[in-house]
Amino acid sequence: MNNLLLEQLSEGDLKLLEPHLKPTHFKQHHVLFEPDEQIRTVYFPTGAVVSLVVTLSTGEMVEAAMVGRDGVLGGLAALDGKMTLSRGVVQLAGEAVVCDPQVLRSVALKSPQLLSLLIRHEQTVYAQAQQSAACFATHHVQARLCRWLLRARDLSGSDTLSFTQEYLAEMLGVRRTSVTVVAHTLQSAGFIKYARGKIQVLNEEGLQEGACECYETVKRQYRQLIGRETNF
Ligand SMILES: [Zn+2]
């Protein structure tokens, strides 16, 4: 099971959960849920990468967190049938396994280990969201794009990322022209190759040097809370 949380489950918990896990595939830009909805499905990405985005009444949206093989969507909300707080949109197409919130709830209420894992994972998402707020307010768009590409690369496990510049601008909450300028700079430096809506990461170390501290902070917090690395 190519999901870091499912891999951490005890044999007993996995045995209870496994018969209810259904494999599925998500296309890019598919919306899994909108804010203020009741959680109907719990998603464990095994290849897909999902963005949790804040939507505004003007139609603008900004990403607060990114979840892939390192996590779960709707995991904690499933425990008491409460609602979603953001939009969940598939950022990179790929596989996931889904389960009924009721099933996860019944297993978690019998397993302190699973309950603890779900709470700790929720903390990692909170950590990302608060880091994103600080990042948006203080860090330069170039450093933020480096951070963002590294994170997407870690979660997808691929050096080739299908993103249009419009999409990157939307996720980072900046103008498209800013993304164009920065992508050009990173390409000239030999860090990435950009063509026809695809970004190829050529120099990971270069991107790491160019990224703001938020990339490492989020990774460290995940490691402290979950005990695993987010890159594979
Ligand atoms: Zn930052």
PDB file of C-alpha atoms and ligand atoms in Angstrom:
ATOM      1  CA  MET A   1       0.000   0.000   0.000  1.00  0.00           C
ATOM      2  CA  ASN A   2       1.813   3.062  -1.240  1.00  0.00           C
ATOM      3  CA  ASN A   3       0.617   5.419   1.481  1.00  0.00           C
ATOM      4  CA  LEU A   4       2.741   6.377   4.478  1.00  0.00           C
ATOM      5  CA  LEU A   5      -0.153   6.386   6.925  1.00  0.00           C
ATOM      6  CA  LEU A   6      -1.575   3.037   5.844  1.00  0.00           C
ATOM      7  CA  GLU A   7       1.946   1.632   6.079  1.00  0.00           C
ATOM      8  CA  GLN A   8       2.083   2.705   9.714  1.00  0.00           C
ATOM      9  CA  LEU A   9      -1.061   0.826  10.728  1.00  0.00           C
ATOM     10  CA  SER A  10      -0.791  -2.218  12.949  1.00  0.00           C
ATOM     11  CA  GLU A  11      -1.570  -5.543  11.328  1.00  0.00           C
ATOM     12  CA  GLY A  12      -4.825  -5.734  13.266  1.00  0.00           C
ATOM     13  CA  ASP A  13      -6.022  -2.285  12.203  1.00  0.00           C
ATOM     14  CA  LEU A  14      -5.072  -2.889   8.589  1.00  0.00           C
ATOM     15  CA  LYS A  15      -6.957  -6.190   8.599  1.00  0.00           C
ATOM     16  CA  LEU A  16     -10.111  -4.385   9.713  1.00  0.00           C
ATOM     17  CA  LEU A  17      -9.701  -1.547   7.247  1.00  0.00           C
ATOM     18  CA  GLU A  18      -8.359  -3.333   4.184  1.00  0.00           C
ATOM     19  CA  PRO A  19     -11.593  -5.028   3.012  1.00  0.00           C
ATOM     20  CA  HIS A  20     -13.189  -1.556   2.856  1.00  0.00           C
ATOM     21  CA  LEU A  21     -10.439   0.198   0.915  1.00  0.00           C
ATOM     22  CA  LYS A  22     -11.327   0.712  -2.740  1.00  0.00           C
ATOM     23  CA  PRO A  23      -8.694   1.652  -5.305  1.00  0.00           C
ATOM     24  CA  THR A  24      -9.543   4.548  -7.547  1.00  0.00           C
ATOM     25  CA  HIS A  25      -7.924   6.945 -10.017  1.00  0.00           C
ATOM     26  CA  PHE A  26      -8.236  10.706  -9.987  1.00  0.00           C
ATOM     27  CA  LYS A  27      -7.816  12.970 -12.978  1.00  0.00           C
ATOM     28  CA  GLN A  28      -6.005  16.276 -12.703  1.00  0.00           C
ATOM     29  CA  HIS A  29      -8.205  19.159 -11.464  1.00  0.00           C
ATOM     30  CA  HIS A  30     -10.946  16.838 -10.220  1.00  0.00           C
ATOM     31  CA  VAL A  31     -12.603  18.407  -7.171  1.00  0.00           C
ATOM     32  CA  LEU A  32     -12.904  15.892  -4.317  1.00  0.00           C
ATOM     33  CA  PHE A  33     -14.843  18.161  -1.983  1.00  0.00           C
ATOM     34  CA  GLU A  34     -15.863  21.753  -1.423  1.00  0.00           C
ATOM     35  CA  PRO A  35     -15.753  23.690   1.860  1.00  0.00           C
ATOM     36  CA  ASP A  36     -18.659  23.233   4.315  1.00  0.00           C
ATOM     37  CA  GLU A  37     -19.597  19.836   2.931  1.00  0.00           C
ATOM     38  CA  GLN A  38     -20.136  16.801   5.052  1.00  0.00           C
ATOM     39  CA  ILE A  39     -17.334  14.293   4.591  1.00  0.00           C
ATOM     40  CA  ARG A  40     -18.650  11.381   2.512  1.00  0.00           C
ATOM     41  CA  THR A  41     -15.404   9.710   1.564  1.00  0.00           C
ATOM     42  CA  VAL A  42     -11.968   9.396   3.108  1.00  0.00           C
ATOM     43  CA  TYR A  43      -9.086   9.531   0.631  1.00  0.00           C
ATOM     44  CA  PHE A  44      -5.666   7.947   1.041  1.00  0.00           C
ATOM     45  CA  PRO A  45      -3.624   9.042  -2.001  1.00  0.00           C
ATOM     46  CA  THR A  46      -1.170   6.436  -3.255  1.00  0.00           C
ATOM     47  CA  GLY A  47       0.033   8.414  -6.283  1.00  0.00           C
ATOM     48  CA  ALA A  48      -2.326  11.352  -6.736  1.00  0.00           C
ATOM     49  CA  VAL A  49      -1.411  14.704  -5.189  1.00  0.00           C
ATOM     50  CA  VAL A  50      -4.208  16.833  -3.756  1.00  0.00           C
ATOM     51  CA  SER A  51      -4.198  20.541  -2.888  1.00  0.00           C
ATOM     52  CA  LEU A  52      -6.271  21.940  -0.067  1.00  0.00           C
ATOM     53  CA  VAL A  53      -7.216  25.381  -1.260  1.00  0.00           C
ATOM     54  CA  VAL A  54      -8.993  28.325   0.296  1.00  0.00           C
ATOM     55  CA  THR A  55     -11.616  29.767  -2.040  1.00  0.00           C
ATOM     56  CA  LEU A  56     -12.759  33.379  -1.868  1.00  0.00           C
ATOM     57  CA  SER A  57     -16.049  34.943  -2.941  1.00  0.00           C
ATOM     58  CA  THR A  58     -14.197  36.655  -5.817  1.00  0.00           C
ATOM     59  CA  GLY A  59     -13.385  33.242  -7.297  1.00  0.00           C
ATOM     60  CA  GLU A  60      -9.724  33.458  -6.347  1.00  0.00           C
ATOM     61  CA  MET A  61      -8.126  30.543  -4.575  1.00  0.00           C
ATOM     62  CA  VAL A  62      -4.851  29.984  -2.766  1.00  0.00           C
ATOM     63  CA  GLU A  63      -3.335  26.741  -1.650  1.00  0.00           C
ATOM     64  CA  ALA A  64      -3.002  26.098   2.081  1.00  0.00           C
ATOM     65  CA  ALA A  65      -1.577  22.567   2.022  1.00  0.00           C
ATOM     66  CA  MET A  66      -0.635  19.698  -0.260  1.00  0.00           C
ATOM     67  CA  VAL A  67      -1.371  16.045   0.585  1.00  0.00           C
ATOM     68  CA  GLY A  68      -0.245  12.978  -1.310  1.00  0.00           C
ATOM     69  CA  ARG A  69       1.201   9.605  -0.411  1.00  0.00           C
ATOM     70  CA  ASP A  70       2.155  11.084   2.945  1.00  0.00           C
ATOM     71  CA  GLY A  71      -1.384  11.518   4.169  1.00  0.00           C
ATOM     72  CA  VAL A  72      -5.138  11.277   4.200  1.00  0.00           C
ATOM     73  CA  LEU A  73      -7.979  13.643   3.305  1.00  0.00           C
ATOM     74  CA  GLY A  74     -11.036  13.722   5.489  1.00  0.00           C
ATOM     75  CA  GLY A  75      -9.448  11.400   8.033  1.00  0.00           C
ATOM     76  CA  LEU A  76     -10.054  13.431  11.163  1.00  0.00           C
ATOM     77  CA  ALA A  77     -13.338  14.921   9.975  1.00  0.00           C
ATOM     78  CA  ALA A  78     -14.604  11.362   9.486  1.00  0.00           C
ATOM     79  CA  LEU A  79     -14.319  10.722  13.189  1.00  0.00           C
ATOM     80  CA  ASP A  80     -17.252  12.861  14.168  1.00  0.00           C
ATOM     81  CA  GLY A  81     -19.072  13.347  10.883  1.00  0.00           C
ATOM     82  CA  LYS A  82     -18.125  16.985  10.624  1.00  0.00           C
ATOM     83  CA  MET A  83     -17.523  19.062   7.558  1.00  0.00           C
ATOM     84  CA  THR A  84     -14.700  19.988   5.263  1.00  0.00           C
ATOM     85  CA  LEU A  85     -12.923  23.315   5.721  1.00  0.00           C
ATOM     86  CA  SER A  86     -11.444  23.779   2.264  1.00  0.00           C
ATOM     87  CA  ARG A  87     -11.673  22.660  -1.331  1.00  0.00           C
ATOM     88  CA  GLY A  88      -9.773  19.474  -2.142  1.00  0.00           C
ATOM     89  CA  VAL A  89      -8.626  19.485  -5.751  1.00  0.00           C
ATOM     90  CA  VAL A  90      -6.463  16.926  -7.506  1.00  0.00           C
ATOM     91  CA  GLN A  91      -3.285  18.697  -8.475  1.00  0.00           C
ATOM     92  CA  LEU A  92      -1.536  15.752 -10.093  1.00  0.00           C
ATOM     93  CA  ALA A  93      -3.481  12.807 -11.464  1.00  0.00           C
ATOM     94  CA  GLY A  94      -2.906   9.416  -9.919  1.00  0.00           C
ATOM     95  CA  GLU A  95      -4.123   6.599  -7.740  1.00  0.00           C
ATOM     96  CA  ALA A  96      -5.754   6.649  -4.331  1.00  0.00           C
ATOM     97  CA  VAL A  97      -7.683   4.302  -2.107  1.00  0.00           C
ATOM     98  CA  VAL A  98     -10.929   5.482  -0.607  1.00  0.00           C
ATOM     99  CA  CYS A  99     -13.066   4.295   2.273  1.00  0.00           C
ATOM    100  CA  ASP A 100     -16.309   5.085   4.024  1.00  0.00           C
ATOM    101  CA  PRO A 101     -15.887   7.534   6.921  1.00  0.00           C
ATOM    102  CA  GLN A 102     -18.040   5.295   9.128  1.00  0.00           C
ATOM    103  CA  VAL A 103     -15.639   2.410   8.641  1.00  0.00           C
ATOM    104  CA  LEU A 104     -12.596   4.512   9.496  1.00  0.00           C
ATOM    105  CA  ARG A 105     -14.444   5.860  12.513  1.00  0.00           C
ATOM    106  CA  SER A 106     -15.362   2.453  13.881  1.00  0.00           C
ATOM    107  CA  VAL A 107     -11.787   1.159  13.489  1.00  0.00           C
ATOM    108  CA  ALA A 108     -10.242   4.338  14.957  1.00  0.00           C
ATOM    109  CA  LEU A 109     -12.498   4.301  18.012  1.00  0.00           C
ATOM    110  CA  LYS A 110     -11.176   0.843  18.852  1.00  0.00           C
ATOM    111  CA  SER A 111      -7.549   1.680  18.120  1.00  0.00           C
ATOM    112  CA  PRO A 112      -5.691   4.371  20.111  1.00  0.00           C
ATOM    113  CA  GLN A 113      -2.791   3.948  17.687  1.00  0.00           C
ATOM    114  CA  LEU A 114      -4.887   4.799  14.616  1.00  0.00           C
ATOM    115  CA  LEU A 115      -6.617   7.641  16.442  1.00  0.00           C
ATOM    116  CA  SER A 116      -3.251   9.092  17.402  1.00  0.00           C
ATOM    117  CA  LEU A 117      -1.966   8.753  13.839  1.00  0.00           C
ATOM    118  CA  LEU A 118      -4.995  10.601  12.429  1.00  0.00           C
ATOM    119  CA  ILE A 119      -4.595  13.417  14.971  1.00  0.00           C
ATOM    120  CA  ARG A 120      -0.869  13.721  14.315  1.00  0.00           C
ATOM    121  CA  HIS A 121      -1.477  13.785  10.580  1.00  0.00           C
ATOM    122  CA  GLU A 122      -4.040  16.564  11.010  1.00  0.00           C
ATOM    123  CA  GLN A 123      -1.332  18.482  12.852  1.00  0.00           C
ATOM    124  CA  THR A 124       0.968  18.119   9.844  1.00  0.00           C
ATOM    125  CA  VAL A 125      -1.729  19.676   7.643  1.00  0.00           C
ATOM    126  CA  TYR A 126      -2.160  22.484  10.161  1.00  0.00           C
ATOM    127  CA  ALA A 127       1.613  22.943  10.177  1.00  0.00           C
ATOM    128  CA  GLN A 128       1.555  23.328   6.399  1.00  0.00           C
ATOM    129  CA  ALA A 129      -1.316  25.809   6.515  1.00  0.00           C
ATOM    130  CA  GLN A 130       0.351  28.050   9.079  1.00  0.00           C
ATOM    131  CA  GLN A 131       3.632  27.847   7.167  1.00  0.00           C
ATOM    132  CA  SER A 132       1.799  28.807   3.977  1.00  0.00           C
ATOM    133  CA  ALA A 133       0.404  31.911   5.683  1.00  0.00           C
ATOM    134  CA  ALA A 134       3.879  33.026   6.784  1.00  0.00           C
ATOM    135  CA  CYS A 135       5.352  32.070   3.404  1.00  0.00           C
ATOM    136  CA  PHE A 136       2.761  34.035   1.457  1.00  0.00           C
ATOM    137  CA  ALA A 137       3.319  37.131   3.607  1.00  0.00           C
ATOM    138  CA  THR A 138       7.100  37.171   3.630  1.00  0.00           C
ATOM    139  CA  HIS A 139       8.811  35.024   1.014  1.00  0.00           C
ATOM    140  CA  HIS A 140       9.635  35.933  -2.552  1.00  0.00           C
ATOM    141  CA  VAL A 141       7.690  34.231  -5.339  1.00  0.00           C
ATOM    142  CA  GLN A 142      10.837  32.578  -6.721  1.00  0.00           C
ATOM    143  CA  ALA A 143      11.652  30.920  -3.391  1.00  0.00           C
ATOM    144  CA  ARG A 144       8.005  29.940  -3.012  1.00  0.00           C
ATOM    145  CA  LEU A 145       7.893  28.357  -6.465  1.00  0.00           C
ATOM    146  CA  CYS A 146      11.067  26.353  -5.689  1.00  0.00           C
ATOM    147  CA  ARG A 147       9.466  25.164  -2.444  1.00  0.00           C
ATOM    148  CA  TRP A 148       6.252  24.281  -4.203  1.00  0.00           C
ATOM    149  CA  LEU A 149       7.922  22.303  -7.014  1.00  0.00           C
ATOM    150  CA  LEU A 150      10.042  20.343  -4.531  1.00  0.00           C
ATOM    151  CA  ARG A 151       6.990  19.430  -2.493  1.00  0.00           C
ATOM    152  CA  ALA A 152       5.026  18.360  -5.592  1.00  0.00           C
ATOM    153  CA  ARG A 153       8.010  16.329  -6.734  1.00  0.00           C
ATOM    154  CA  ASP A 154       8.401  14.624  -3.343  1.00  0.00           C
ATOM    155  CA  LEU A 155       4.749  13.612  -3.230  1.00  0.00           C
ATOM    156  CA  SER A 156       4.402  12.514  -6.841  1.00  0.00           C
ATOM    157  CA  GLY A 157       7.757  10.750  -6.943  1.00  0.00           C
ATOM    158  CA  SER A 158       8.279  12.143 -10.438  1.00  0.00           C
ATOM    159  CA  ASP A 159      10.655  14.693 -11.951  1.00  0.00           C
ATOM    160  CA  THR A 160       8.078  15.615 -14.586  1.00  0.00           C
ATOM    161  CA  LEU A 161       5.190  17.708 -13.306  1.00  0.00           C
ATOM    162  CA  SER A 162       2.189  18.679 -15.433  1.00  0.00           C
ATOM    163  CA  PHE A 163       1.406  22.244 -14.483  1.00  0.00           C
ATOM    164  CA  THR A 164       0.379  25.205 -16.559  1.00  0.00           C
ATOM    165  CA  GLN A 165       1.654  28.632 -15.553  1.00  0.00           C
ATOM    166  CA  GLU A 166      -1.941  29.735 -14.889  1.00  0.00           C
ATOM    167  CA  TYR A 167      -2.337  26.925 -12.415  1.00  0.00           C
ATOM    168  CA  LEU A 168       0.948  27.684 -10.656  1.00  0.00           C
ATOM    169  CA  ALA A 169      -0.039  31.342 -10.386  1.00  0.00           C
ATOM    170  CA  GLU A 170      -3.376  30.359  -8.893  1.00  0.00           C
ATOM    171  CA  MET A 171      -1.857  28.025  -6.314  1.00  0.00           C
ATOM    172  CA  LEU A 172       0.768  30.563  -5.279  1.00  0.00           C
ATOM    173  CA  GLY A 173      -1.709  33.443  -5.275  1.00  0.00           C
ATOM    174  CA  VAL A 174       0.374  35.591  -7.625  1.00  0.00           C
ATOM    175  CA  ARG A 175       0.003  37.046 -11.121  1.00  0.00           C
ATOM    176  CA  ARG A 176       0.684  34.797 -14.048  1.00  0.00           C
ATOM    177  CA  THR A 177       3.363  37.191 -15.307  1.00  0.00           C
ATOM    178  CA  SER A 178       5.276  36.737 -12.028  1.00  0.00           C
ATOM    179  CA  VAL A 179       5.286  32.980 -12.557  1.00  0.00           C
ATOM    180  CA  THR A 180       6.474  33.418 -16.150  1.00  0.00           C
ATOM    181  CA  VAL A 181       9.411  35.577 -15.041  1.00  0.00           C
ATOM    182  CA  VAL A 182      10.399  33.258 -12.216  1.00  0.00           C
ATOM    183  CA  ALA A 183      10.032  30.074 -14.291  1.00  0.00           C
ATOM    184  CA  HIS A 184      12.249  31.687 -16.910  1.00  0.00           C
ATOM    185  CA  THR A 185      14.901  32.507 -14.293  1.00  0.00           C
ATOM    186  CA  LEU A 186      14.848  28.948 -12.926  1.00  0.00           C
ATOM    187  CA  GLN A 187      15.093  27.576 -16.457  1.00  0.00           C
ATOM    188  CA  SER A 188      18.059  29.828 -17.297  1.00  0.00           C
ATOM    189  CA  ALA A 189      19.785  28.586 -14.134  1.00  0.00           C
ATOM    190  CA  GLY A 190      19.284  25.011 -15.373  1.00  0.00           C
ATOM    191  CA  PHE A 191      17.075  24.039 -12.419  1.00  0.00           C
ATOM    192  CA  ILE A 192      13.997  23.226 -14.493  1.00  0.00           C
ATOM    193  CA  LYS A 193      12.919  22.787 -18.079  1.00  0.00           C
ATOM    194  CA  TYR A 194       9.590  24.236 -18.938  1.00  0.00           C
ATOM    195  CA  ALA A 195       7.613  23.333 -22.064  1.00  0.00           C
ATOM    196  CA  ARG A 196       3.966  22.948 -23.041  1.00  0.00           C
ATOM    197  CA  GLY A 197       2.498  22.795 -19.556  1.00  0.00           C
ATOM    198  CA  LYS A 198       5.115  20.402 -18.256  1.00  0.00           C
ATOM    199  CA  ILE A 199       7.880  21.219 -15.811  1.00  0.00           C
ATOM    200  CA  GLN A 200      10.842  18.941 -15.616  1.00  0.00           C
ATOM    201  CA  VAL A 201      13.010  19.150 -12.505  1.00  0.00           C
ATOM    202  CA  LEU A 202      16.637  19.021 -13.672  1.00  0.00           C
ATOM    203  CA  ASN A 203      18.504  20.131 -10.582  1.00  0.00           C
ATOM    204  CA  GLU A 204      16.962  19.197  -7.248  1.00  0.00           C
ATOM    205  CA  GLU A 205      19.830  20.650  -5.207  1.00  0.00           C
ATOM    206  CA  GLY A 206      19.534  23.945  -7.055  1.00  0.00           C
ATOM    207  CA  LEU A 207      15.829  24.106  -6.218  1.00  0.00           C
ATOM    208  CA  GLN A 208      16.598  23.254  -2.589  1.00  0.00           C
ATOM    209  CA  GLU A 209      19.076  26.102  -2.409  1.00  0.00           C
ATOM    210  CA  GLY A 210      16.565  28.440  -4.019  1.00  0.00           C
ATOM    211  CA  ALA A 211      13.606  27.377  -1.876  1.00  0.00           C
ATOM    212  CA  CYS A 212      12.558  29.266   1.224  1.00  0.00           C
ATOM    213  CA  GLU A 213      12.964  27.624   4.628  1.00  0.00           C
ATOM    214  CA  CYS A 214       9.295  26.556   4.565  1.00  0.00           C
ATOM    215  CA  TYR A 215      10.109  23.476   2.475  1.00  0.00           C
ATOM    216  CA  GLU A 216      12.430  22.062   5.147  1.00  0.00           C
ATOM    217  CA  THR A 217      10.249  23.242   8.035  1.00  0.00           C
ATOM    218  CA  VAL A 218       7.219  21.335   6.745  1.00  0.00           C
ATOM    219  CA  LYS A 219       9.338  18.237   6.117  1.00  0.00           C
ATOM    220  CA  ARG A 220      10.870  18.394   9.594  1.00  0.00           C
ATOM    221  CA  GLN A 221       7.486  18.806  11.265  1.00  0.00           C
ATOM    222  CA  TYR A 222       6.123  15.834   9.341  1.00  0.00           C
ATOM    223  CA  ARG A 223       9.139  13.767  10.390  1.00  0.00           C
ATOM    224  CA  GLN A 224       8.658  14.741  14.046  1.00  0.00           C
ATOM    225  CA  LEU A 225       4.943  13.988  14.039  1.00  0.00           C
ATOM    226  CA  ILE A 226       4.751  10.898  11.826  1.00  0.00           C
ATOM    227  CA  GLY A 227       8.283   9.567  12.067  1.00  0.00           C
ATOM    228  CA  ARG A 228       8.802   9.231   8.322  1.00  0.00           C
ATOM    229  CA  GLU A 229      10.282  11.221   5.460  1.00  0.00           C
ATOM    230  CA  THR A 230       7.887  12.721   2.923  1.00  0.00           C
ATOM    231  CA  ASN A 231      10.155  12.081  -0.052  1.00  0.00           C
ATOM    232  CA  PHE A 232      10.587   8.556  -1.312  1.00  0.00           C
TER     233      PHE A 232
HETATM  234 ZN    ZN B   1       8.299  30.174   2.476  1.00  0.00          ZN
END
